[in-house]
């Protein structure tokens, strides 16, 4: 049976949570999130990571995927293992093992901005755990092997000594940029940027209460895995808002530009409709990099 004739079933001998392609069920032309994840052989967290990375998009309406789009992904070389590997995230311990270095060295590299987290979780001890894309760590190790052992450059040691840590800031920039790539609607794009600002900062950019209500209604939900239990949510909540003055200023300026574009066009929803295909397929480069990013590797991906 060919790959195109498979969906996903669970099999013995590959672990209790193993999923592999299996016979499709039904002639549906479009499917929802759960069925799409099943047919691509991805667990929920992996599927959400693929969406955030722009590897796939709802191309048949809100939260719906076309059979054609899924088949295009399934036909790619190495499916499903290659896709699963691209969205695999690891914590600091496993990430350090992939790099062949220690956990403290990986933390230091991330704090200095050499590698950027792809996500996070809060563990049972209410400690924040950063997650990294395994493929990105391997690529970094191949590109900068000199940073995996021995003394770090003097400027990095100085930053670490001063308490530098750009992990949260870089994650916000990454996540904001990925969310912007998932919509072409100018009001929704403005809402993505507005969601990174505190209420006080937002009021300074958007004095009109009606517009603030509109932006709040269009704001994206927290990323998959963000905790909702009050104690854990309190640990993760600061990650969702810009912190440093220059970072806040950058988002405020970006929001002002996005609002100018939104106000000059039609009302919310006029430009809606998920872009078809994937970021790889369309090759569009929507974002600028934060010119105020001063630390190595630090870049907030923002508006066109």
Short mmCIF file of N, CA and C in Angstrom, two decimals, residues 98-195:
data_model
loop_
_atom_site.label_atom_id
_atom_site.label_comp_id
_atom_site.label_asym_id
_atom_site.label_seq_id
_atom_site.Cartn_x
_atom_site.Cartn_y
_atom_site.Cartn_z
N UNK A 98 22.46 16.36 22.47
CA UNK A 98 22.53 16.46 21.01
C UNK A 98 23.74 17.27 20.57
N UNK A 99 24.06 18.30 21.34
CA UNK A 99 25.19 19.15 21.01
C UNK A 99 26.52 18.58 21.47
N UNK A 100 26.47 17.58 22.34
CA UNK A 100 27.71 17.04 22.89
C UNK A 100 28.35 17.99 23.87
N UNK A 101 27.54 18.74 24.61
CA UNK A 101 28.07 19.69 25.58
C UNK A 101 27.28 19.55 26.87
N UNK A 102 27.55 20.41 27.83
CA UNK A 102 26.86 20.36 29.11
C UNK A 102 25.62 21.22 29.13
N UNK A 103 24.76 20.96 30.10
CA UNK A 103 23.51 21.73 30.19
C UNK A 103 23.78 23.20 30.50
N UNK A 104 24.77 23.48 31.32
CA UNK A 104 25.07 24.87 31.64
C UNK A 104 25.57 25.62 30.40
N UNK A 105 26.32 24.94 29.54
CA UNK A 105 26.79 25.60 28.34
C UNK A 105 25.60 25.92 27.42
N UNK A 106 24.66 25.00 27.28
CA UNK A 106 23.49 25.28 26.44
C UNK A 106 22.68 26.43 27.02
N UNK A 107 22.51 26.45 28.33
CA UNK A 107 21.79 27.57 28.95
C UNK A 107 22.50 28.89 28.66
N UNK A 108 23.81 28.88 28.78
CA UNK A 108 24.58 30.11 28.53
C UNK A 108 24.43 30.57 27.08
N UNK A 109 24.50 29.63 26.16
CA UNK A 109 24.35 29.97 24.75
C UNK A 109 22.97 30.55 24.47
N UNK A 110 21.96 29.97 25.09
CA UNK A 110 20.60 30.48 24.88
C UNK A 110 20.42 31.84 25.55
N UNK A 111 21.00 32.01 26.73
CA UNK A 111 20.89 33.31 27.41
C UNK A 111 21.55 34.42 26.60
N UNK A 112 22.60 34.07 25.86
CA UNK A 112 23.29 35.06 25.03
C UNK A 112 22.64 35.22 23.65
N UNK A 113 21.67 34.37 23.33
CA UNK A 113 20.95 34.53 22.08
C UNK A 113 21.48 33.73 20.92
N UNK A 114 22.39 32.80 21.13
CA UNK A 114 22.90 31.99 20.03
C UNK A 114 21.86 30.99 19.54
N UNK A 115 21.05 30.48 20.44
CA UNK A 115 19.95 29.59 20.07
C UNK A 115 18.68 30.15 20.70
N UNK A 116 17.56 29.99 19.99
CA UNK A 116 16.30 30.57 20.43
C UNK A 116 15.30 29.47 20.79
N UNK A 117 14.67 29.55 21.95
CA UNK A 117 13.66 28.55 22.30
C UNK A 117 12.50 28.55 21.31
N UNK A 118 11.95 27.35 21.10
CA UNK A 118 10.78 27.21 20.24
C UNK A 118 9.50 27.07 21.05
N UNK A 119 9.63 26.90 22.35
CA UNK A 119 8.46 26.76 23.20
C UNK A 119 8.88 26.65 24.65
N UNK A 120 7.92 26.34 25.49
CA UNK A 120 8.19 26.22 26.92
C UNK A 120 7.08 25.40 27.57
N UNK A 121 7.35 24.99 28.77
CA UNK A 121 6.33 24.38 29.63
C UNK A 121 6.68 24.68 31.07
N UNK A 122 5.74 24.50 31.93
CA UNK A 122 5.97 24.66 33.37
C UNK A 122 5.84 23.28 33.99
N UNK A 123 6.89 22.81 34.66
CA UNK A 123 6.85 21.46 35.21
C UNK A 123 6.10 21.42 36.53
N UNK A 124 6.05 20.26 37.11
CA UNK A 124 5.25 20.06 38.33
C UNK A 124 5.81 20.82 39.52
N UNK A 125 7.08 21.25 39.41
CA UNK A 125 7.68 22.04 40.47
C UNK A 125 7.51 23.54 40.21
N UNK A 126 6.69 23.87 39.23
CA UNK A 126 6.41 25.26 38.84
C UNK A 126 7.67 25.97 38.37
N UNK A 127 8.52 25.21 37.72
CA UNK A 127 9.73 25.77 37.13
C UNK A 127 9.55 25.85 35.61
N UNK A 128 10.05 26.91 35.03
CA UNK A 128 9.94 27.10 33.60
C UNK A 128 10.97 26.23 32.87
N UNK A 129 10.51 25.48 31.88
CA UNK A 129 11.37 24.61 31.10
C UNK A 129 11.33 25.08 29.65
N UNK A 130 12.47 25.51 29.13
CA UNK A 130 12.54 25.94 27.73
C UNK A 130 12.70 24.74 26.82
N UNK A 131 12.06 24.81 25.65
CA UNK A 131 12.14 23.75 24.64
C UNK A 131 12.79 24.29 23.38
N UNK A 132 13.60 23.46 22.74
CA UNK A 132 14.33 23.85 21.53
C UNK A 132 14.05 22.85 20.41
N UNK A 133 14.09 23.33 19.18
CA UNK A 133 13.97 22.42 18.05
C UNK A 133 15.26 21.62 17.92
N UNK A 134 15.13 20.30 17.92
CA UNK A 134 16.31 19.44 17.86
C UNK A 134 17.13 19.72 16.60
N UNK A 135 16.46 19.91 15.47
CA UNK A 135 17.18 20.17 14.23
C UNK A 135 17.97 21.46 14.27
N UNK A 136 17.42 22.48 14.90
CA UNK A 136 18.13 23.75 15.00
C UNK A 136 19.37 23.62 15.87
N UNK A 137 19.27 22.85 16.95
CA UNK A 137 20.43 22.65 17.80
C UNK A 137 21.53 21.92 17.05
N UNK A 138 21.17 20.89 16.30
CA UNK A 138 22.18 20.17 15.54
C UNK A 138 22.85 21.08 14.51
N UNK A 139 22.05 21.90 13.83
CA UNK A 139 22.60 22.81 12.84
C UNK A 139 23.54 23.81 13.49
N UNK A 140 23.17 24.31 14.66
CA UNK A 140 24.03 25.25 15.36
C UNK A 140 25.35 24.58 15.74
N UNK A 141 25.27 23.34 16.25
CA UNK A 141 26.49 22.64 16.64
C UNK A 141 27.44 22.44 15.48
N UNK A 142 26.89 22.18 14.30
CA UNK A 142 27.73 22.01 13.11
C UNK A 142 28.32 23.34 12.65
N UNK A 143 27.57 24.42 12.85
CA UNK A 143 27.99 25.73 12.35
C UNK A 143 28.96 26.42 13.30
N UNK A 144 28.76 26.23 14.63
CA UNK A 144 29.59 26.93 15.60
C UNK A 144 30.18 25.95 16.63
N UNK A 145 30.93 24.98 16.20
CA UNK A 145 31.46 23.99 17.16
C UNK A 145 32.40 24.61 18.19
N UNK A 146 33.01 25.74 17.86
CA UNK A 146 33.96 26.36 18.78
C UNK A 146 33.29 26.88 20.04
N UNK A 147 31.95 27.04 20.01
CA UNK A 147 31.24 27.56 21.18
C UNK A 147 30.75 26.47 22.13
N UNK A 148 30.98 25.22 21.75
CA UNK A 148 30.46 24.12 22.56
C UNK A 148 31.40 23.72 23.69
N UNK A 149 32.63 24.16 23.66
CA UNK A 149 33.59 23.81 24.71
C UNK A 149 34.59 24.95 24.85
N UNK A 150 35.23 24.99 25.99
CA UNK A 150 36.21 26.04 26.23
C UNK A 150 35.54 27.33 26.64
N UNK A 151 36.34 28.37 26.89
CA UNK A 151 35.77 29.65 27.33
C UNK A 151 34.90 30.29 26.25
N UNK A 152 33.82 30.91 26.66
CA UNK A 152 33.01 31.69 25.75
C UNK A 152 33.75 32.99 25.41
N UNK A 153 33.37 33.66 24.32
CA UNK A 153 33.99 34.95 24.01
C UNK A 153 33.87 35.92 25.18
N UNK A 154 34.82 36.81 25.37
CA UNK A 154 34.80 37.74 26.51
C UNK A 154 33.51 38.54 26.62
N UNK A 155 32.97 38.98 25.48
CA UNK A 155 31.75 39.79 25.55
C UNK A 155 30.57 38.98 26.07
N UNK A 156 30.55 37.68 25.76
CA UNK A 156 29.47 36.84 26.27
C UNK A 156 29.64 36.59 27.77
N UNK A 157 30.88 36.37 28.20
CA UNK A 157 31.11 36.18 29.64
C UNK A 157 30.71 37.44 30.41
N UNK A 158 30.96 38.59 29.80
CA UNK A 158 30.58 39.85 30.45
C UNK A 158 29.07 39.97 30.54
N UNK A 159 28.37 39.62 29.48
CA UNK A 159 26.90 39.68 29.50
C UNK A 159 26.32 38.73 30.54
N UNK A 160 26.84 37.52 30.56
CA UNK A 160 26.34 36.56 31.54
C UNK A 160 26.62 37.03 32.96
N UNK A 161 27.77 37.61 33.17
CA UNK A 161 28.08 38.13 34.49
C UNK A 161 27.16 39.25 34.92
N UNK A 162 26.64 39.98 33.93
CA UNK A 162 25.69 41.07 34.23
C UNK A 162 24.26 40.58 34.30
N UNK A 163 24.06 39.25 34.14
CA UNK A 163 22.72 38.68 34.26
C UNK A 163 21.91 38.66 32.98
N UNK A 164 22.55 38.81 31.82
CA UNK A 164 21.82 38.81 30.55
C UNK A 164 21.08 37.49 30.35
N UNK A 165 19.87 37.59 29.83
CA UNK A 165 19.08 36.40 29.50
C UNK A 165 18.03 36.82 28.48
N UNK A 166 18.26 36.50 27.21
CA UNK A 166 17.33 36.92 26.15
C UNK A 166 16.43 35.79 25.69
N UNK A 167 16.35 34.71 26.46
CA UNK A 167 15.53 33.58 26.02
C UNK A 167 14.07 33.98 25.86
N UNK A 168 13.50 34.64 26.85
CA UNK A 168 12.10 35.01 26.76
C UNK A 168 11.86 36.02 25.64
N UNK A 169 12.74 37.00 25.54
CA UNK A 169 12.59 38.02 24.50
C UNK A 169 12.69 37.41 23.11
N UNK A 170 13.67 36.55 22.91
CA UNK A 170 13.82 35.92 21.60
C UNK A 170 12.66 34.99 21.28
N UNK A 171 12.18 34.27 22.30
CA UNK A 171 11.01 33.43 22.05
C UNK A 171 9.82 34.29 21.63
N UNK A 172 9.59 35.42 22.31
CA UNK A 172 8.46 36.29 21.94
C UNK A 172 8.59 36.76 20.50
N UNK A 173 9.80 37.17 20.12
CA UNK A 173 10.00 37.61 18.76
C UNK A 173 9.73 36.51 17.75
N UNK A 174 10.20 35.32 18.07
CA UNK A 174 9.97 34.18 17.17
C UNK A 174 8.49 33.87 17.06
N UNK A 175 7.83 33.77 18.20
CA UNK A 175 6.42 33.37 18.19
C UNK A 175 5.56 34.43 17.52
N UNK A 176 5.85 35.70 17.78
CA UNK A 176 5.08 36.77 17.16
C UNK A 176 5.24 36.73 15.64
N UNK A 177 6.46 36.54 15.18
CA UNK A 177 6.69 36.47 13.74
C UNK A 177 5.95 35.31 13.10
N UNK A 178 5.95 34.16 13.76
CA UNK A 178 5.25 33.01 13.21
C UNK A 178 3.74 33.23 13.19
N UNK A 179 3.21 33.88 14.22
CA UNK A 179 1.77 34.18 14.22
C UNK A 179 1.42 35.15 13.10
N UNK A 180 2.28 36.11 12.84
CA UNK A 180 2.02 37.07 11.76
C UNK A 180 1.99 36.38 10.41
N UNK A 181 2.80 35.36 10.25
CA UNK A 181 2.82 34.65 8.98
C UNK A 181 1.53 33.86 8.74
N UNK A 182 0.75 33.63 9.80
CA UNK A 182 -0.43 32.80 9.65
C UNK A 182 -1.68 33.59 9.28
N UNK A 183 -1.56 34.90 9.11
CA UNK A 183 -2.73 35.67 8.71
C UNK A 183 -2.31 36.81 7.79
N UNK A 184 -3.20 37.14 6.85
CA UNK A 184 -2.98 38.27 5.96
C UNK A 184 -3.89 39.43 6.30
N UNK A 185 -4.82 39.22 7.23
CA UNK A 185 -5.77 40.26 7.60
C UNK A 185 -5.07 41.34 8.42
N UNK A 186 -5.14 42.61 8.02
CA UNK A 186 -4.38 43.66 8.72
C UNK A 186 -4.80 43.85 10.17
N UNK A 187 -6.09 43.71 10.47
CA UNK A 187 -6.52 43.87 11.86
C UNK A 187 -6.06 42.69 12.72
N UNK A 188 -6.08 41.51 12.17
CA UNK A 188 -5.59 40.36 12.92
C UNK A 188 -4.09 40.47 13.15
N UNK A 189 -3.36 40.99 12.17
CA UNK A 189 -1.93 41.18 12.33
C UNK A 189 -1.64 42.22 13.42
N UNK A 190 -2.43 43.28 13.43
CA UNK A 190 -2.27 44.27 14.49
C UNK A 190 -2.57 43.66 15.85
N UNK A 191 -3.56 42.78 15.91
CA UNK A 191 -3.92 42.14 17.18
C UNK A 191 -2.80 41.23 17.68
N UNK A 192 -2.10 40.57 16.78
CA UNK A 192 -0.97 39.73 17.18
C UNK A 192 0.09 40.56 17.90
N UNK A 193 0.41 41.72 17.32
CA UNK A 193 1.43 42.58 17.93
C UNK A 193 0.91 43.19 19.23
N UNK A 194 -0.36 43.61 19.23
CA UNK A 194 -0.94 44.22 20.43
C UNK A 194 -0.93 43.25 21.61
N UNK A 195 -1.05 41.96 21.33
CA UNK A 195 -1.13 40.97 22.41
C UNK A 195 0.17 40.87 23.19
#
